[in-house]
């Protein structure tokens, strides 16, 4: 075998004793080069090999009890099949990345110590770590049920994910909202997307695929793609003005310059570029949903009222979005009530004393 400085490329002699070259990378299809080594054509073949997707797991032999085996079992289980398609996509992304790193590793080898090391290695991505830990717990449920690990083997229970200090995506402030509006006036595509995200209070995945039928008769009506939760909220004046100014697409409200719905990455890229142009490189589109929840909280909306707008299913999740920042005006009002109550008690006690 002849070594090459190119990663995954090795040479070998065929039956005519001529040196041939091949690309071999674990999990990927083997490629035998047709062009002479070092030529431009060879370089193009090599680049194509690096850009190829991994072979489908279904086409590879599974080792019983391995990470690949348990992930495949999870995909076929109701615990996964009952999830919304959008959630399945997110979970697949996490699990396939984990499978790439540990495909043939036995699940029983992931004890609490090893999982803790994984969590520590992901301290810079606390939310991703927490999601991986949650999915590992699901995998061990499957593994225990299939008797691939001992019935009492639950290493995830003895671990903790890294603490998330920032609370996820940045929640836009009023000054940041005003800066974006100043840079992107009505009648521009970024402003239309911005207003739908802010005044519609929905996720980017729902906004980018929103149709004309979903905004009929002055209301936004849709089933959220992530949770299947139904929302029915009024279109307020700022959003109505934005919709009137457009530009509206033919099939979806927001379309690319080619008249097609935005992909997930395309929509994010368009909004991220718009944030940078407005001098807000730290802001992201999902933070507008959090800003909408914050406005509900600051306006004195109850949890139930705010959740009817954002579509959150749990109070805990809604409050995470709405925030828990210091609110001096509420504290002032509360303290006035405390002092008024104290004064009333003093007056009552004084009256009793006089009697």
Coordinates of C-alpha atoms in Angstrom, one line a residue:
X1 CA 0.0 0.0 0.0
X2 CA 1.2 3.5 -0.9
X3 CA 0.5 6.4 1.3
X4 CA -0.6 9.8 0.0
X5 CA -0.5 13.2 1.8
X6 CA -4.2 13.6 0.9
X7 CA -6.5 12.6 3.7
X8 CA -8.3 9.2 3.1
X9 CA -6.4 8.6 -0.1
X10 CA -4.2 5.4 -0.4
X11 CA -2.6 3.7 -3.3
X12 CA -2.4 0.0 -4.2
X13 CA -1.1 -2.2 -7.0
X14 CA -3.6 -3.8 -9.3
X15 CA -3.2 -7.2 -11.0
X16 CA -1.0 -5.6 -13.6
X17 CA 1.3 -4.1 -10.8
X18 CA 0.1 -0.6 -11.8
X19 CA -0.4 1.8 -8.9
X20 CA -4.1 2.8 -8.5
X21 CA -5.6 5.3 -6.0
X22 CA -8.7 5.1 -3.9
X23 CA -10.7 7.2 -1.4
X24 CA -11.6 5.2 1.7
X25 CA -13.3 7.0 4.6
X26 CA -15.3 5.2 7.4
X27 CA -19.0 5.4 6.7
X28 CA -18.6 6.7 3.1
X29 CA -18.6 4.9 -0.2
X30 CA -15.2 3.8 -1.6
X31 CA -14.2 5.7 -4.7
X32 CA -11.5 4.5 -7.2
X33 CA -9.9 7.4 -9.0
X34 CA -10.1 7.4 -12.8
X35 CA -7.8 10.4 -13.4
X36 CA -3.9 10.4 -13.0
X37 CA -2.7 11.2 -9.5
X38 CA -1.9 14.9 -9.1
X39 CA -3.8 16.1 -12.2
X40 CA -6.6 18.7 -12.0
X41 CA -9.2 16.1 -12.8
X42 CA -7.8 14.0 -9.8
X43 CA -8.2 17.1 -7.6
X44 CA -11.8 17.5 -8.7
X45 CA -12.6 13.9 -8.0
X46 CA -11.1 14.2 -4.6
X47 CA -13.1 17.4 -3.8
X48 CA -16.3 15.6 -4.8
X49 CA -15.4 12.7 -2.5
X50 CA -15.0 15.1 0.5
X51 CA -18.4 16.7 -0.3
X52 CA -20.3 13.4 -0.6
X53 CA -22.8 12.5 2.1
X54 CA -22.2 9.4 4.3
X55 CA -23.7 6.1 3.2
X56 CA -27.2 5.5 4.5
X57 CA -27.0 3.6 7.8
X58 CA -29.6 1.1 6.4
X59 CA -27.0 0.0 3.9
X60 CA -24.4 -0.8 6.5
X61 CA -24.3 -3.8 8.9
X62 CA -25.4 -2.9 12.4
X63 CA -23.6 -4.4 15.4
X64 CA -26.2 -5.5 18.0
X65 CA -26.1 -3.3 21.0
X66 CA -24.1 -0.6 19.3
X67 CA -25.0 3.1 19.1
X68 CA -26.2 2.6 15.5
X69 CA -28.3 -0.3 16.5
X70 CA -30.1 1.5 19.3
X71 CA -30.6 4.7 17.3
X72 CA -32.2 2.7 14.5
X73 CA -34.5 1.1 17.0
X74 CA -35.4 4.5 18.4
X75 CA -36.3 5.8 14.9
X76 CA -38.8 2.9 14.6
X77 CA -40.3 3.5 18.1
X78 CA -43.5 5.4 18.9
X79 CA -41.4 7.7 21.1
X80 CA -39.9 9.1 17.9
X81 CA -42.7 8.5 15.4
X82 CA -45.2 10.5 17.5
X83 CA -43.0 13.6 17.4
X84 CA -43.8 16.5 15.1
X85 CA -41.8 16.3 11.8
X86 CA -39.9 19.5 12.7
X87 CA -38.9 17.9 16.0
X88 CA -37.9 14.7 14.3
X89 CA -35.6 16.6 12.0
X90 CA -33.9 18.3 15.0
X91 CA -33.5 15.0 16.9
X92 CA -32.1 13.3 13.8
X93 CA -29.5 16.0 13.4
X94 CA -28.3 15.5 17.0
X95 CA -28.4 11.7 16.8
X96 CA -26.7 11.3 13.4
X97 CA -23.8 13.5 14.6
X98 CA -23.5 11.3 17.7
X99 CA -23.7 8.2 15.5
X100 CA -21.0 9.5 13.2
X101 CA -18.6 9.6 16.2
X102 CA -19.7 6.4 18.0
X103 CA -21.5 4.2 15.4
X104 CA -20.1 0.9 16.4
X105 CA -19.5 1.6 20.0
X106 CA -21.5 -0.5 22.5
X107 CA -24.2 1.5 24.3
X108 CA -23.2 -0.3 27.6
X109 CA -19.8 1.4 27.4
X110 CA -21.4 4.9 28.0
X111 CA -21.4 4.9 31.8
X112 CA -22.0 8.0 33.9
X113 CA -18.3 9.0 33.8
X114 CA -18.1 8.9 30.0
X115 CA -21.4 10.8 29.6
X116 CA -20.1 13.4 32.1
X117 CA -17.0 13.9 30.0
X118 CA -19.2 14.5 26.9
X119 CA -21.1 17.1 28.8
X120 CA -17.9 18.8 29.9
X121 CA -16.6 18.8 26.4
X122 CA -19.8 20.6 25.3
X123 CA -19.7 23.3 27.9
X124 CA -19.4 26.0 25.2
X125 CA -22.8 24.7 23.8
X126 CA -24.9 24.1 26.9
X127 CA -28.2 23.8 25.0
X128 CA -26.8 21.3 22.6
X129 CA -25.4 19.3 25.5
X130 CA -28.7 19.3 27.3
X131 CA -30.5 18.1 24.1
X132 CA -27.9 15.3 23.6
X133 CA -28.3 14.2 27.2
X134 CA -32.1 14.1 26.8
X135 CA -31.8 11.9 23.8
X136 CA -29.3 9.6 25.4
X137 CA -31.9 9.0 28.1
X138 CA -34.3 8.0 25.4
X139 CA -31.8 5.7 23.8
X140 CA -31.1 3.9 27.1
X141 CA -34.9 3.3 27.5
X142 CA -34.8 1.6 24.2
X143 CA -31.7 -0.4 25.1
X144 CA -33.1 -1.5 28.4
X145 CA -36.3 -2.6 26.8
X146 CA -34.4 -4.6 24.2
X147 CA -32.2 -6.2 26.9
X148 CA -29.1 -4.7 25.2
X149 CA -28.0 -3.3 28.6
X150 CA -28.8 -4.4 32.2
X151 CA -32.4 -3.6 33.3
X152 CA -31.2 -1.1 35.9
X153 CA -28.5 0.6 33.7
X154 CA -29.4 4.3 33.7
X155 CA -26.1 6.3 33.6
X156 CA -27.8 9.5 32.4
X157 CA -29.5 9.9 35.7
X158 CA -26.2 10.4 37.5
X159 CA -25.1 13.2 35.1
X160 CA -25.8 16.9 34.7
X161 CA -25.7 19.1 31.5
X162 CA -23.6 22.3 31.7
X163 CA -25.5 25.3 32.9
X164 CA -26.8 27.6 30.3
X165 CA -25.8 31.1 31.3
X166 CA -27.3 33.1 28.4
X167 CA -30.7 31.6 28.2
X168 CA -30.4 30.7 24.6
X169 CA -31.0 33.2 21.7
X170 CA -30.6 36.8 22.6
X171 CA -34.0 38.5 23.4
X172 CA -34.2 41.8 21.3
X173 CA -34.5 45.0 23.3
X174 CA -36.7 47.9 22.2
X175 CA -33.7 49.9 21.1
X176 CA -32.6 47.0 18.9
X177 CA -36.1 46.6 17.4
X178 CA -36.1 50.3 16.6
X179 CA -32.7 50.1 15.0
X180 CA -33.8 47.3 12.6
X181 CA -36.9 49.2 11.7
X182 CA -34.9 52.3 10.9
X183 CA -32.6 50.4 8.6
X184 CA -35.2 48.3 6.9
X185 CA -38.3 50.4 6.1
X186 CA -41.8 49.1 5.1
X187 CA -41.8 47.5 1.6
X188 CA -38.6 45.5 2.0
X189 CA -38.4 41.8 2.4
X190 CA -36.4 41.8 5.7
X191 CA -38.9 44.2 7.3
X192 CA -41.8 42.0 6.2
X193 CA -40.1 39.0 7.8
X194 CA -39.2 41.0 10.9
X195 CA -42.8 42.1 11.4
X196 CA -44.2 38.6 10.9
X197 CA -41.7 37.2 13.5
X198 CA -42.3 40.0 16.0
X199 CA -46.1 40.7 15.7
X200 CA -46.9 37.1 14.8
X201 CA -44.7 35.8 17.6
X202 CA -44.1 32.5 15.7
X203 CA -41.0 30.5 15.0
X204 CA -39.0 31.1 11.8
X205 CA -40.0 27.7 10.5
X206 CA -43.7 28.7 10.5
X207 CA -43.1 32.2 9.3
X208 CA -41.1 31.3 6.3
X209 CA -43.8 28.9 5.1
X210 CA -46.8 31.1 6.0
X211 CA -49.3 31.3 3.2
X212 CA -52.0 33.8 2.3
X213 CA -54.7 31.5 3.6
X214 CA -53.1 31.6 7.0
X215 CA -53.6 35.4 7.3
X216 CA -57.2 35.6 6.0
X217 CA -59.8 37.8 7.6
X218 CA -57.4 39.8 9.7
X219 CA -56.0 36.9 11.8
X220 CA -53.1 34.5 11.8
X221 CA -54.3 30.9 12.0
X222 CA -51.9 28.0 11.8
X223 CA -50.9 24.8 13.4
X224 CA -47.3 25.2 14.6
X225 CA -44.9 22.8 12.8
X226 CA -42.9 21.9 15.9
X227 CA -45.7 21.2 18.4
X228 CA -48.9 21.0 16.3
X229 CA -50.3 23.6 18.7
X230 CA -53.0 25.7 17.0
X231 CA -52.8 29.5 17.2
X232 CA -55.4 32.1 16.2
X233 CA -54.2 35.6 16.9
X234 CA -55.2 39.0 15.5
X235 CA -53.1 40.9 13.0
X236 CA -52.3 44.2 14.7
X237 CA -51.9 47.5 12.9
X238 CA -48.0 47.5 12.5
X239 CA -48.2 44.0 10.9
X240 CA -51.2 45.0 8.7
X241 CA -49.2 48.0 7.4
X242 CA -46.2 45.7 6.7
X243 CA -48.4 43.1 4.8
X244 CA -49.9 45.9 2.7
X245 CA -46.5 47.2 1.8
X246 CA -45.2 43.8 0.9
X247 CA -43.5 42.4 -1.1
X248 CA -45.7 39.3 -0.8
X249 CA -44.9 36.1 -2.7
X250 CA -47.4 34.1 -4.8
X251 CA -47.5 30.9 -2.8
X252 CA -45.8 31.8 0.5
X253 CA -45.8 35.3 2.0
X254 CA -42.0 35.5 1.9
X255 CA -40.3 34.1 -1.2
X256 CA -36.8 34.2 -2.7
X257 CA -36.0 36.3 -5.8
X258 CA -36.7 33.1 -7.8
X259 CA -40.3 32.9 -6.5
X260 CA -39.6 29.9 -4.2
X261 CA -40.2 29.5 -0.5
X262 CA -37.1 30.0 1.6
X263 CA -35.2 27.1 2.9
X264 CA -34.4 27.0 6.6
X265 CA -30.8 28.1 6.0
X266 CA -31.8 30.6 3.3
X267 CA -34.3 32.4 5.6
X268 CA -31.8 32.5 8.5
X269 CA -29.1 33.9 6.2
X270 CA -31.4 36.6 4.8
X271 CA -32.4 37.8 8.3
X272 CA -28.9 37.5 9.7
X273 CA -27.5 39.7 6.9
X274 CA -30.3 42.2 7.6
X275 CA -29.3 42.2 11.3
X276 CA -25.7 42.9 10.4
X277 CA -26.7 45.7 8.1
X278 CA -28.6 47.2 10.9
X279 CA -25.6 47.1 13.2
X280 CA -27.0 44.2 15.2
X281 CA -24.7 41.2 14.5
X282 CA -25.5 39.6 17.9
X283 CA -29.2 39.5 17.1
X284 CA -31.0 36.5 15.4
X285 CA -34.5 36.0 14.0
X286 CA -35.6 33.6 16.7
X287 CA -34.9 36.3 19.3
X288 CA -37.9 38.2 17.9
X289 CA -40.2 35.6 19.2
X290 CA -38.7 36.1 22.6
X291 CA -39.1 39.9 22.2
X292 CA -42.8 39.3 21.5
X293 CA -43.1 37.2 24.7
X294 CA -41.3 39.9 26.6
X295 CA -43.7 42.6 25.4
X296 CA -46.6 40.4 26.6
X297 CA -45.0 40.2 30.1
X298 CA -44.2 43.8 30.3
X299 CA -47.8 44.7 29.3
X300 CA -49.2 42.8 32.2
X301 CA -50.5 39.8 30.2
X302 CA -51.2 36.7 32.2
X303 CA -49.3 33.6 31.3
X304 CA -52.5 32.2 29.7
X305 CA -52.9 35.3 27.6
X306 CA -49.2 35.3 26.5
X307 CA -49.3 31.6 25.7
X308 CA -52.3 32.2 23.5
X309 CA -50.2 34.5 21.3
X310 CA -46.9 32.6 21.2
X311 CA -48.4 29.1 21.2
X312 CA -46.3 27.7 24.0
X313 CA -47.7 24.6 25.7
X314 CA -46.1 25.1 29.1
X315 CA -45.9 28.0 31.5
X316 CA -42.2 27.2 32.2
X317 CA -41.3 27.4 28.5
X318 CA -43.3 30.6 28.0
X319 CA -41.7 32.3 31.0
X320 CA -38.3 31.3 29.7
X321 CA -39.1 33.3 26.5
X322 CA -40.8 36.2 28.3
X323 CA -37.8 36.6 30.6
X324 CA -37.4 37.5 34.3
X325 CA -35.5 40.8 34.0
X326 CA -35.8 43.3 36.8
X327 CA -39.0 45.4 36.5
X328 CA -38.7 48.5 38.6
X329 CA -42.2 49.8 37.8
X330 CA -43.8 46.5 39.1
X331 CA -41.5 46.6 42.1
X332 CA -42.6 50.2 42.9
X333 CA -46.3 49.3 42.6
X334 CA -45.8 46.2 44.8
X335 CA -44.0 48.2 47.4
X336 CA -46.7 50.8 47.4
X337 CA -49.2 48.1 48.2
X338 CA -47.0 46.8 51.0
X339 CA -46.6 50.2 52.6
X340 CA -50.3 50.9 52.2
X341 CA -51.2 47.7 53.9
X342 CA -48.7 48.4 56.7
X343 CA -50.2 51.9 57.2
X344 CA -53.7 50.4 57.4
X345 CA -52.6 47.9 60.0
X346 CA -50.9 50.6 62.1
X347 CA -54.0 52.8 61.9
X348 CA -56.2 49.8 62.9
X349 CA -53.9 48.9 65.8
X350 CA -53.9 52.6 66.9
X351 CA -57.7 52.7 66.9
X352 CA -57.8 49.5 69.0
X353 CA -55.3 51.1 71.4
X354 CA -57.4 54.2 71.8
X355 CA -60.5 52.1 72.6

